[in-house]
Coordinates of C-alpha atoms in Angstrom, one line a residue:
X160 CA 7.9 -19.1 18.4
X161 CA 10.6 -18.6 16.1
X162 CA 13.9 -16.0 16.0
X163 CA 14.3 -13.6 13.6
X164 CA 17.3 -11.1 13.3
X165 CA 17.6 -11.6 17.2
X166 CA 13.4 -10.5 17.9
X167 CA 11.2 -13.5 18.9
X168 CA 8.4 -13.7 16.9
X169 CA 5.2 -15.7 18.1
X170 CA 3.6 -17.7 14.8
X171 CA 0.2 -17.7 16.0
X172 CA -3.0 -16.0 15.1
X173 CA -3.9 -13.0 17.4
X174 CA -7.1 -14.1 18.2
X175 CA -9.7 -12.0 20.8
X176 CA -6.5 -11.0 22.9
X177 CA -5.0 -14.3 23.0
X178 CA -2.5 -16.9 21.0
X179 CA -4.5 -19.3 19.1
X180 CA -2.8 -22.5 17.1
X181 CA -4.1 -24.0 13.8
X182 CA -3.5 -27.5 13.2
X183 CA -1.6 -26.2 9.7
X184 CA 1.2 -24.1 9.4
X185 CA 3.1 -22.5 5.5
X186 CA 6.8 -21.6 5.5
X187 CA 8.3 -18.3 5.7
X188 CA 10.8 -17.6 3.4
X189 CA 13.3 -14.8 3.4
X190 CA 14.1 -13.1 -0.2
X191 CA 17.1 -12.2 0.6
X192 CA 19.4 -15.3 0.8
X193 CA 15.7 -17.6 0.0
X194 CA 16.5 -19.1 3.2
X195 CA 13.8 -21.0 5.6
X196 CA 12.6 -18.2 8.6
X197 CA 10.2 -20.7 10.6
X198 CA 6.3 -22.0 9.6
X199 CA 3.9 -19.8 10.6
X200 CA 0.3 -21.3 11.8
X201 CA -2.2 -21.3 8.6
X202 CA -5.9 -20.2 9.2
X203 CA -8.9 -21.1 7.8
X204 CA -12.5 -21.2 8.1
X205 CA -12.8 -22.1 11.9
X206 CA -10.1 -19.6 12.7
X207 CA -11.4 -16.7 10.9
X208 CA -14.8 -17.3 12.1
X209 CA -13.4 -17.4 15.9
X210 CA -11.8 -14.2 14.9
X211 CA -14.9 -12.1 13.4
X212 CA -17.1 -13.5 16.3
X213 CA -14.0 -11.5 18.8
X214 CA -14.3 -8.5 16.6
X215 CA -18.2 -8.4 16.8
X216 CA -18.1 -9.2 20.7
X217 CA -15.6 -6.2 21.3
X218 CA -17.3 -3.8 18.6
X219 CA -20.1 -2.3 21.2
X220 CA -17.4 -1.5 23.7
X221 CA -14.8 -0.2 21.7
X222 CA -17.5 2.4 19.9
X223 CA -18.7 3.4 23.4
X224 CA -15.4 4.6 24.2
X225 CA -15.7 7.3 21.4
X226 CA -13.0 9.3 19.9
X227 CA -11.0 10.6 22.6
X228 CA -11.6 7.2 24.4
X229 CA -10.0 5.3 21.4
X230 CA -7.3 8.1 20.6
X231 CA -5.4 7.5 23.9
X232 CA -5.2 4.1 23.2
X233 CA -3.9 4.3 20.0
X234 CA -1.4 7.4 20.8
X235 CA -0.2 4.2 22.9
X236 CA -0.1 2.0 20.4
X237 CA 2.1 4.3 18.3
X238 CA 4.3 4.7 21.3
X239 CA 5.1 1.5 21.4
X240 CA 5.6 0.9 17.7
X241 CA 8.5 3.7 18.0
X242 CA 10.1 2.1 21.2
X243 CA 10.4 -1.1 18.8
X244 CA 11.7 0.7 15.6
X245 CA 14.2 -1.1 15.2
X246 CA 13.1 -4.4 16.1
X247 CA 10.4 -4.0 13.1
X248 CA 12.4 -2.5 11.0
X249 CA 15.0 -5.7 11.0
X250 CA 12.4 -7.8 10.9
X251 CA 10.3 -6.9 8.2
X252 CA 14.0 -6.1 5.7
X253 CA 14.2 -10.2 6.7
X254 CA 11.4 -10.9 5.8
X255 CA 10.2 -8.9 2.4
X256 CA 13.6 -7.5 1.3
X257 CA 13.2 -4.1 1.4
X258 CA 15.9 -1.9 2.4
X259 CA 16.6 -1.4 6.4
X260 CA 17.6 2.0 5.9
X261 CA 14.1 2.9 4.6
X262 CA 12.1 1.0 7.3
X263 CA 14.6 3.1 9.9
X264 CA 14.1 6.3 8.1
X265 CA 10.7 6.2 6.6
X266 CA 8.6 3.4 6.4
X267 CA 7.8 2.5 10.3
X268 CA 8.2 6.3 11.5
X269 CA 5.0 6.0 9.1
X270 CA 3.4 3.3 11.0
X271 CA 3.3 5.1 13.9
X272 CA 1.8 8.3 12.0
X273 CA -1.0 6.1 10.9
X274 CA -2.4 6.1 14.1
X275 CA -1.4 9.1 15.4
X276 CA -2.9 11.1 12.7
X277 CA -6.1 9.3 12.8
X278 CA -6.3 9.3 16.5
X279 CA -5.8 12.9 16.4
X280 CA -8.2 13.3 13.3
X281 CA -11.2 11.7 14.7
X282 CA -11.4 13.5 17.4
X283 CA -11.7 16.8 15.5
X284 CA -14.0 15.2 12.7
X285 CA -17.2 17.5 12.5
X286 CA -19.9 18.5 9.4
X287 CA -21.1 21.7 10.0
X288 CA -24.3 20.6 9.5
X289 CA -27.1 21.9 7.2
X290 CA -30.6 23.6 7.6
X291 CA -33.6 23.2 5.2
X292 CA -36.6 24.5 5.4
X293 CA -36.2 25.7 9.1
X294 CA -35.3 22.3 9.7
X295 CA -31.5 21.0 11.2
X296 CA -29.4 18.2 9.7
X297 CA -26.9 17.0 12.3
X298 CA -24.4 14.5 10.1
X299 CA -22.6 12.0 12.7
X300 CA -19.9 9.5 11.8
X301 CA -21.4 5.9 13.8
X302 CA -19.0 3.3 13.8
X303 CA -19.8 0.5 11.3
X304 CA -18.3 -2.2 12.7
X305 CA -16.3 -4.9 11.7
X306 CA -13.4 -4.3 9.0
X307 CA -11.5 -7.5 7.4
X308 CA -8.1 -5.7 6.3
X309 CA -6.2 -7.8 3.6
X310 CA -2.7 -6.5 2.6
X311 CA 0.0 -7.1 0.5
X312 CA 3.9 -7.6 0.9
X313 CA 5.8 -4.8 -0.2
X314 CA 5.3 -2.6 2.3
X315 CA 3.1 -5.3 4.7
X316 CA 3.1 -3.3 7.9
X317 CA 2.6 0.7 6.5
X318 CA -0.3 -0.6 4.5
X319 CA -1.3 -2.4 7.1
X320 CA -1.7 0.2 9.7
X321 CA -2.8 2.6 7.2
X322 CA -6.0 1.2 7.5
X323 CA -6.1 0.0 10.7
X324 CA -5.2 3.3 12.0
X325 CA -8.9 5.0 10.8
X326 CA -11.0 1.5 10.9
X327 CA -9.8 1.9 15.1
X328 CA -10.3 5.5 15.5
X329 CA -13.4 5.4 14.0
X330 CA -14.4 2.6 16.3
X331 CA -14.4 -0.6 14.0
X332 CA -13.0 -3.3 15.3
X333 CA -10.7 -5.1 12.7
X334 CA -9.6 -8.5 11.7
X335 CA -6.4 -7.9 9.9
X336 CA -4.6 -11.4 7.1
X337 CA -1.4 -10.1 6.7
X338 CA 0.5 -11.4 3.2
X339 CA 1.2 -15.0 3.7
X340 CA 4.9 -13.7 1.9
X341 CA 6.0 -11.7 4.6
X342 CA 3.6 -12.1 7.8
X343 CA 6.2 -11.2 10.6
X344 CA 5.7 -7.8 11.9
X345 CA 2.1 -8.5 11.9
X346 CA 2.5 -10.5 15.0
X347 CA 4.4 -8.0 15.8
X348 CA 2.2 -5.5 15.8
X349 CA -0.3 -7.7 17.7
X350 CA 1.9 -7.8 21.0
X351 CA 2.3 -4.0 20.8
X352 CA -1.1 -3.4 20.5
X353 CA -1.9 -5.7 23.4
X354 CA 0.8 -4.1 25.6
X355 CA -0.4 -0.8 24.7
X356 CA -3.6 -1.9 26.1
X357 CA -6.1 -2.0 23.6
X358 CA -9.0 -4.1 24.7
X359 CA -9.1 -7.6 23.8
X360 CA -11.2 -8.6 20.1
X361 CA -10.2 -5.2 18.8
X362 CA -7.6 -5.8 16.6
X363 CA -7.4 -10.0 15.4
X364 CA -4.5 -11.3 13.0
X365 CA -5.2 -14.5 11.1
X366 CA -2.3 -15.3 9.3
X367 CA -2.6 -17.8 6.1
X368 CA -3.0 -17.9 2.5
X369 CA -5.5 -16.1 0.1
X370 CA -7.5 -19.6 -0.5
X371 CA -7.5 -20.4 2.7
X372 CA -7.4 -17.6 4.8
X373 CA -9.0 -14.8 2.8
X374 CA -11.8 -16.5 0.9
X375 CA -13.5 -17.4 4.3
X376 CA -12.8 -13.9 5.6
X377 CA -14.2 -11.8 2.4
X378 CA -17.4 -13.4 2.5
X379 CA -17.9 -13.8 6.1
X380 CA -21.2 -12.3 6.8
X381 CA -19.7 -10.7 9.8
X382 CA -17.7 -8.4 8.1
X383 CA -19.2 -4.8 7.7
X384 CA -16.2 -2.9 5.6
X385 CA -13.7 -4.6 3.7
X386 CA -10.7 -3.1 2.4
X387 CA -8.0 -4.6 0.1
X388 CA -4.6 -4.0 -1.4
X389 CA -3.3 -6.1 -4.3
X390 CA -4.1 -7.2 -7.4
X391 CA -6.7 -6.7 -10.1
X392 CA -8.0 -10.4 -10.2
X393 CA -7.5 -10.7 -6.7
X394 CA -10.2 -7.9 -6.0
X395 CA -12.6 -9.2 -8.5
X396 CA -12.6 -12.6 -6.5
X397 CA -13.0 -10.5 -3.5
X398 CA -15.8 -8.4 -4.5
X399 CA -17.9 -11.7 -5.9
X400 CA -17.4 -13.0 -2.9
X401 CA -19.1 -10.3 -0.5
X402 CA -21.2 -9.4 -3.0
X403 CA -24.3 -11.5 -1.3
X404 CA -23.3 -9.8 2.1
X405 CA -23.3 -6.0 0.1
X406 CA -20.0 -5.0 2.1
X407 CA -19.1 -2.0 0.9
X408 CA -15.1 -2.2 -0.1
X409 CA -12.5 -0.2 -0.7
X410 CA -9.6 -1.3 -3.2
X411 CA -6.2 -0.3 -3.7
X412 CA -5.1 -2.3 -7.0
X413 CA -2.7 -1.7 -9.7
X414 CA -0.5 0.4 -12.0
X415 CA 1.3 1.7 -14.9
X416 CA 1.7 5.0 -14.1
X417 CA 3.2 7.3 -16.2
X418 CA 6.5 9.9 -16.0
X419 CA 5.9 12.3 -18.5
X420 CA 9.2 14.5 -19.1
X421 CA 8.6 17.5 -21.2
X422 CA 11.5 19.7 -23.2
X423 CA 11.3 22.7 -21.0
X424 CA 11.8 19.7 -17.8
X425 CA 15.0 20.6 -15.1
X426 CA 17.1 17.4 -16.5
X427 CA 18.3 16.6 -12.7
X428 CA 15.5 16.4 -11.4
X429 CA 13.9 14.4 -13.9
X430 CA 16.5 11.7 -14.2
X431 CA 16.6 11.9 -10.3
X432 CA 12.9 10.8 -10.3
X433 CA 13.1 8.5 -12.8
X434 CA 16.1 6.9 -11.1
X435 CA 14.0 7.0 -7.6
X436 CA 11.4 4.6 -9.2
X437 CA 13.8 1.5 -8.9
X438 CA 12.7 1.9 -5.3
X439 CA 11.7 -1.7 -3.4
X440 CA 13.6 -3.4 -6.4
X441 CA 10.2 -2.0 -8.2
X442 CA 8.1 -3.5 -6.3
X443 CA 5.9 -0.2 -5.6
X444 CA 2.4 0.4 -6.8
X445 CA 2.5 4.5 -7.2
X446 CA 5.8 3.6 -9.4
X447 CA 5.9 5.3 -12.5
X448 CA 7.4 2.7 -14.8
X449 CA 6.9 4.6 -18.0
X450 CA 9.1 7.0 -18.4
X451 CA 7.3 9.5 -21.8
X452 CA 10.2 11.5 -23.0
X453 CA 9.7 14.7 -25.2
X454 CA 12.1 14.1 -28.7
X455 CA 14.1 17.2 -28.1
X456 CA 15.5 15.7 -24.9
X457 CA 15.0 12.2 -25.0
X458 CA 18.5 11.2 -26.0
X459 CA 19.9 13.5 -23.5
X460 CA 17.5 12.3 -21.0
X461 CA 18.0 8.3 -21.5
X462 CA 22.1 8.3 -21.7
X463 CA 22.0 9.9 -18.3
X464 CA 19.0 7.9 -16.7
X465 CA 21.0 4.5 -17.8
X466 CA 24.3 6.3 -16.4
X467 CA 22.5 6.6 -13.0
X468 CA 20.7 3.0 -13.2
X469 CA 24.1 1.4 -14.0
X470 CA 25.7 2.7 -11.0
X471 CA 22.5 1.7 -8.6
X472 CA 24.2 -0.7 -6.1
X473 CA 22.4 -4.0 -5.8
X474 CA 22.9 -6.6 -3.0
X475 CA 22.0 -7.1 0.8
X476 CA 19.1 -4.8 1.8
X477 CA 20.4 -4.9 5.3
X478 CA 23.9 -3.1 4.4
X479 CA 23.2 0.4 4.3
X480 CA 25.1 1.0 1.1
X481 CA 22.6 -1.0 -1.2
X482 CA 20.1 0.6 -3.6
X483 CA 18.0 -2.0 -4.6
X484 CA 17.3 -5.2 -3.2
X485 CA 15.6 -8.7 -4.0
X486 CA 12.4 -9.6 -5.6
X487 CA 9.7 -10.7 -2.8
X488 CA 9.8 -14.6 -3.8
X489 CA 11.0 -17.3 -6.7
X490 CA 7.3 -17.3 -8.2
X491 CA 7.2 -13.7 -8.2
X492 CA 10.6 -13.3 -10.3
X493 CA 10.2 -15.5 -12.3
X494 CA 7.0 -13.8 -13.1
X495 CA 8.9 -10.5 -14.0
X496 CA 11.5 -12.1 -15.9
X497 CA 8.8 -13.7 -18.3
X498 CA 7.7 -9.9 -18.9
X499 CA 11.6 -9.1 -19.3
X500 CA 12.1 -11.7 -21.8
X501 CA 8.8 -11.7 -23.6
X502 CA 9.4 -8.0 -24.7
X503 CA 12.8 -8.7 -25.8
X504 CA 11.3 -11.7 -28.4
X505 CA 8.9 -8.8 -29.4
X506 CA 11.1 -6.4 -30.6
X507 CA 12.5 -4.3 -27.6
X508 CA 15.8 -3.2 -26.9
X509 CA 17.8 -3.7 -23.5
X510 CA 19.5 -0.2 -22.7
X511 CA 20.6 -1.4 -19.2
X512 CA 19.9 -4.9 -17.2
X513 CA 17.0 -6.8 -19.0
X514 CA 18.2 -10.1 -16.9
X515 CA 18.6 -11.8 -13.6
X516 CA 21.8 -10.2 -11.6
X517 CA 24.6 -13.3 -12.0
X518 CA 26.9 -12.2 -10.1
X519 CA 24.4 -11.9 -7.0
X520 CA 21.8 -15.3 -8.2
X521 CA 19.2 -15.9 -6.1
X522 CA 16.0 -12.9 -6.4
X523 CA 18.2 -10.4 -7.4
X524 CA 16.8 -9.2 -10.5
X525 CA 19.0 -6.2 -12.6
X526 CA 18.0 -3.0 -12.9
X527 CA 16.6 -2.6 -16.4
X528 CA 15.4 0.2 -19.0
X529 CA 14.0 -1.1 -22.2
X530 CA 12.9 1.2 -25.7
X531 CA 11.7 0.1 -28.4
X532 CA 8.9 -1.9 -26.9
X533 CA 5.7 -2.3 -29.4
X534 CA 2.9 0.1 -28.9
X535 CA 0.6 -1.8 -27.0
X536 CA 2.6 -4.4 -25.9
X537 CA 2.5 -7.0 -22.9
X538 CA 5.7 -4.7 -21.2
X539 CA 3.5 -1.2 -21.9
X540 CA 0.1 -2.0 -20.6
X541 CA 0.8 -4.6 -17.8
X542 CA 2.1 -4.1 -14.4
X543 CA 5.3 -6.1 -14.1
X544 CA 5.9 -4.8 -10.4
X545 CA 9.8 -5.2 -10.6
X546 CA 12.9 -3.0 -11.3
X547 CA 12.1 -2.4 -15.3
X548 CA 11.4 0.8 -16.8
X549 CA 10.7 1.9 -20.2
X550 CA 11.1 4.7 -22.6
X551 CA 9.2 5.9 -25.0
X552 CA 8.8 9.2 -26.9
X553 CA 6.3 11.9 -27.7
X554 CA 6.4 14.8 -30.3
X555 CA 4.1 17.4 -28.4
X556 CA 1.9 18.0 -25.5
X557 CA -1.3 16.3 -26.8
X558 CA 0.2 13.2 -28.0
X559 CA 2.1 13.0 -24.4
X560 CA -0.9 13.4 -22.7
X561 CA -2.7 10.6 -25.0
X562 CA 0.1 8.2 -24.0
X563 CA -0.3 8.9 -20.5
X564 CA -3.6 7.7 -20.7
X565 CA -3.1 5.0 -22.8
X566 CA -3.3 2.2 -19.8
X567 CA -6.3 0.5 -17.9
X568 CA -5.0 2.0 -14.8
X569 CA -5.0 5.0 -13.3
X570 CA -3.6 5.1 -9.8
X571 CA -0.6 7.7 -10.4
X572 CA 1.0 10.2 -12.6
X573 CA 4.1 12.2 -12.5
X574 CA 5.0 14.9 -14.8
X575 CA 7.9 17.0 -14.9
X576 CA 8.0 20.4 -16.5
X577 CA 9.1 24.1 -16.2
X578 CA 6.0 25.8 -16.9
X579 CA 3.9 26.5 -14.3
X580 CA 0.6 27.1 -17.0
X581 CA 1.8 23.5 -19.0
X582 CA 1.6 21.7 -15.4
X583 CA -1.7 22.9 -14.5
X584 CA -3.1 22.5 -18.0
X585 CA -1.6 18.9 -18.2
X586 CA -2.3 17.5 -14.7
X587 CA -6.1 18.5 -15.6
X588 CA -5.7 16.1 -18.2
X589 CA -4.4 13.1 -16.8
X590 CA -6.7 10.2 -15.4
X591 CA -5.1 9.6 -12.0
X592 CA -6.2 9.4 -8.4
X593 CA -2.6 11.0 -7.9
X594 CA -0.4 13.6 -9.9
X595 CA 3.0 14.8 -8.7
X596 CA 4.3 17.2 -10.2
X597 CA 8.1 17.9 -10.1
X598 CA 7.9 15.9 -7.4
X599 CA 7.3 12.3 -5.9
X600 CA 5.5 10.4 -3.4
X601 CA 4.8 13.5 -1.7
X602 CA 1.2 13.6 0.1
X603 CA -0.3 14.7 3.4
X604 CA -2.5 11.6 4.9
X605 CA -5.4 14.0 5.1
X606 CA -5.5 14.3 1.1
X607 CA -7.2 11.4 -0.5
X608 CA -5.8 8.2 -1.7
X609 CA -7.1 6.1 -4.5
X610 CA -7.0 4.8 -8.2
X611 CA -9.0 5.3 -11.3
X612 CA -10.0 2.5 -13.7
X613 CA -8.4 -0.7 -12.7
X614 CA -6.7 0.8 -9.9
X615 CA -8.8 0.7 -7.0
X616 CA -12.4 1.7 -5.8
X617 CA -12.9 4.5 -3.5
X618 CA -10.8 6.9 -1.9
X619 CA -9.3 6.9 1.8
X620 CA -7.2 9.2 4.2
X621 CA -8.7 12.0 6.4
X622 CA -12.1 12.7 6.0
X623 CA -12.4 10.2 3.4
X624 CA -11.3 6.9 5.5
X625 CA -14.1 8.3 7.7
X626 CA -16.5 8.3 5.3
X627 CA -15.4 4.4 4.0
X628 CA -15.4 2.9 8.3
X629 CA -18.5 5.0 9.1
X630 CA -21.9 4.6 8.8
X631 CA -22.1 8.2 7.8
X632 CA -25.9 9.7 9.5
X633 CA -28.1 12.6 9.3
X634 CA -30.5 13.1 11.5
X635 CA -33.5 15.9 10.7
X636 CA -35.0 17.9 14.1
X637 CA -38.0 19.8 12.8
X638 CA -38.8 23.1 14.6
X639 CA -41.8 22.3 15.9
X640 CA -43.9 19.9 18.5
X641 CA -41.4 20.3 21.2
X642 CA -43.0 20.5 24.7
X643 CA -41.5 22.7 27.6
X644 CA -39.0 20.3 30.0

């Protein structure tokens, strides 16, 4: 048991409804001060195993209940996730960095949505059904049964729940490894569940790291969905690995999404949403790093996007004053500062930051906008997942669209513009799971969610979740041979 921001923690797995102790443990370390939070118990093979045999043992029980039997539950669960707001909100800015005023705000009214909405959405989830031939096709949504959840750290507990929320309400059971980076609210989550009164095996954490925690869990031939947020090579160590088992997965990878800012663009609102994507310290998926600036206004447009920047306060994420906070660990920044410093010895130009912050030290990494990068650099195509932006330049609408597509990935786009035929004409063109336009991270949980190219496999929220934890089934009745009862 350990003590963070004044909430007890417990640093054990969450194993078939009770505490379980490993014989290992890794350290917890905050980003915001790098200072020592407790070791956490470290899983491996025996542990996960233990865990996937709890899921399988509660998955009959837990379907049986169906979707009105699970929803109350869960409605519970959220319940108790908003009675201890504040207690996860502290706890998770301790131990990833984010801001607190976004966890209070945003991020863990979110967690509670997740299984509210999918609670609520299962038990309304119908096909209409189809008729051939005289005959009818009934199409059912079975539970599949168990789901390994992997997730990453920059937003550890709303990705988390995001897929717990429809792997439960469809009536998987789940065995969740939180990010060995920032694990905490995790356990959290475990206790509220438990209080809520979801049965016992129904939701299992097993804390440890990728090598030792995940590899066992992604080829487990218990598992029946996997789904995973992170990186690309990550995944494709993941996907050889249940290959033999033919899990089906669901992947939410990378980006390098665009912000493409045409002529005819509203100025504010465009440097507002470029300004927005420092967000998390940058440390955001959806972000939209490059910023694709039509000549006419791109002067214009960069003097006041570095005027903003510059002013971007940087510092504690718990005072409620700050704007951007720390990187997630000392591997990670100094990771981002190679891509900072590389594309400076290629050729590109620091407008704002492009640097460590001095007077802070520690993870704090400046905000910073670069131009001039080389096109097709290292700083252009790869995602550096930090608080750097660049700026490049396009003549007309084709070659903005061409740059927009010019990546690998394909999770996002935003484009900002004040033609209502340019922005339907444009957003047709861009490869992205996602396109906001004149807006940002706007998007009803119903829609779906999901990357092109290197940026994911698959597509989840409403219907779509249901079709990934389901064993989607059609079942024929012919009109004849029935006997008089």
């Amino acid at each position: 048991m350990i003590e963070v921001e004044g909430v007890k923690i417990d640093t054990r797995h969450w194993i078939g409804g009770e505490r379980v102790a490993s014989t290992r443990s890794f350290p917890d370390i905050s980003p915001i001060d790098e200072r020592h939070l407790g070791d956490l118990d470290a899983a491996g093979a025996a542990e996960v195993d233990q865990a996937v045999t709890a899921a399988r043992a509660a998955f009959p029980a837990w379907a049986a209940l169906g979707p009105t039997g699970r929803g109350a539950i869960l409605r519970r669960v959220a319940d108790g996730i908003d009675e201890r707001r504040e207690d996860l909100a502290r706890v998770e800015t301790r131990d990833n960095g984010s801001l607190l005023r976004s966890h209070r705000r945003g991020v863990m009214p979110r967690v509670a949505m997740n299984f509210r909405f999918f609670a609520d959405y299962a038990e309304k989830l119908a096909h209409p059904g189809m008729e051939v031939r005289g005959h009818r096709e009934r199409i059912t949504y079975d539970p599949a049964g168990v789901t390994a959840i992997i997730t990453p750290w920059n937003a550890p507990l709303m990705l988390a729940t995001w897929r717990i929320g429809p792997a439960l309400a469809a009536g998987n059971t789940v065995v969740l490894k939180p990010p060995e980076w920032a694990p905490l609210t995790a356990s959290l989550l475990a206790d509220i569940a438990h209080e809520a009164g979801l049965p016992a095996g129904v939701l299992n954490v097993v804390q440890g790291t990728g090598a030792e925690a995940g590899a066992p869990l992604t080829r487990h031939p218990g598992i029946n969905r996997l789904s995973f947020t992170g990186s690309v090579p990550t995944a494709g160590v993941i996907a050889a690995a249940a290959a033999p088992n033919v899990v089906p997965l669901s992947f939410e990878l990378g980006g390098k999404s665009p912000l493409l800012i045409f002529a005819d663009a509203d100025l504010d609102l465009a440097v507002d949403l470029a300004v927005e994507q420092f967000d998390n310290a940058g440390q955001v998926c959806l972000g939209a790093f490059r910023l694709l600036v039509q000549e006419p206004i791109a002067e214009e447009f960069t003097a006041r996007v570095v005027e903003r920047a510059r002013a971007l306060v940087q510092g504690d994420p718990r005072d409620e004053r700050t704007d951007v906070s720390a990187l997630i660990s000392r591997p990670h920044f100094e990771r981002v500062r190679g891509f900072v410093d590389r594309a400076l010895a290629d050729g590109a130009r620091a407008l704002l930051g492009g640097g460590p912050n001095t007077s802070l030290n520690g993870l704090y990494y400046s905000p910073t906008i670069l131009a001039d990068a080389r096109p097709g650099s290292e700083i252009l195509t790869e995602e550096v997942f930090g608080p750097v932006l660049t700026v490049q330049t396009f003549a007309d609408e084709d070659e903005g669209v061409r740059m927009a597509n010019e990546t690998r990935f394909g999770l996002a786009a935003t484009l900002v513009t004040g033609s209502a035929e340019k922005a339907e004409r444009v957003s047709e063109k861009l490869s992205a799971g996602t396109v906001w336009v004149n807006c940002f991270f706007v998007r009803d949980l119903g829609a779906p969610f999901g990357g092109n190219g290197k940026s994911g496999i698959g597509r989840e929220g409403g219907t779509y979740s249901f079709d990934f934890y389901c064993d989607v089934k059609n079942t024929v009745f012919s009109p004849a041979g029935w006997r008089e009862s």
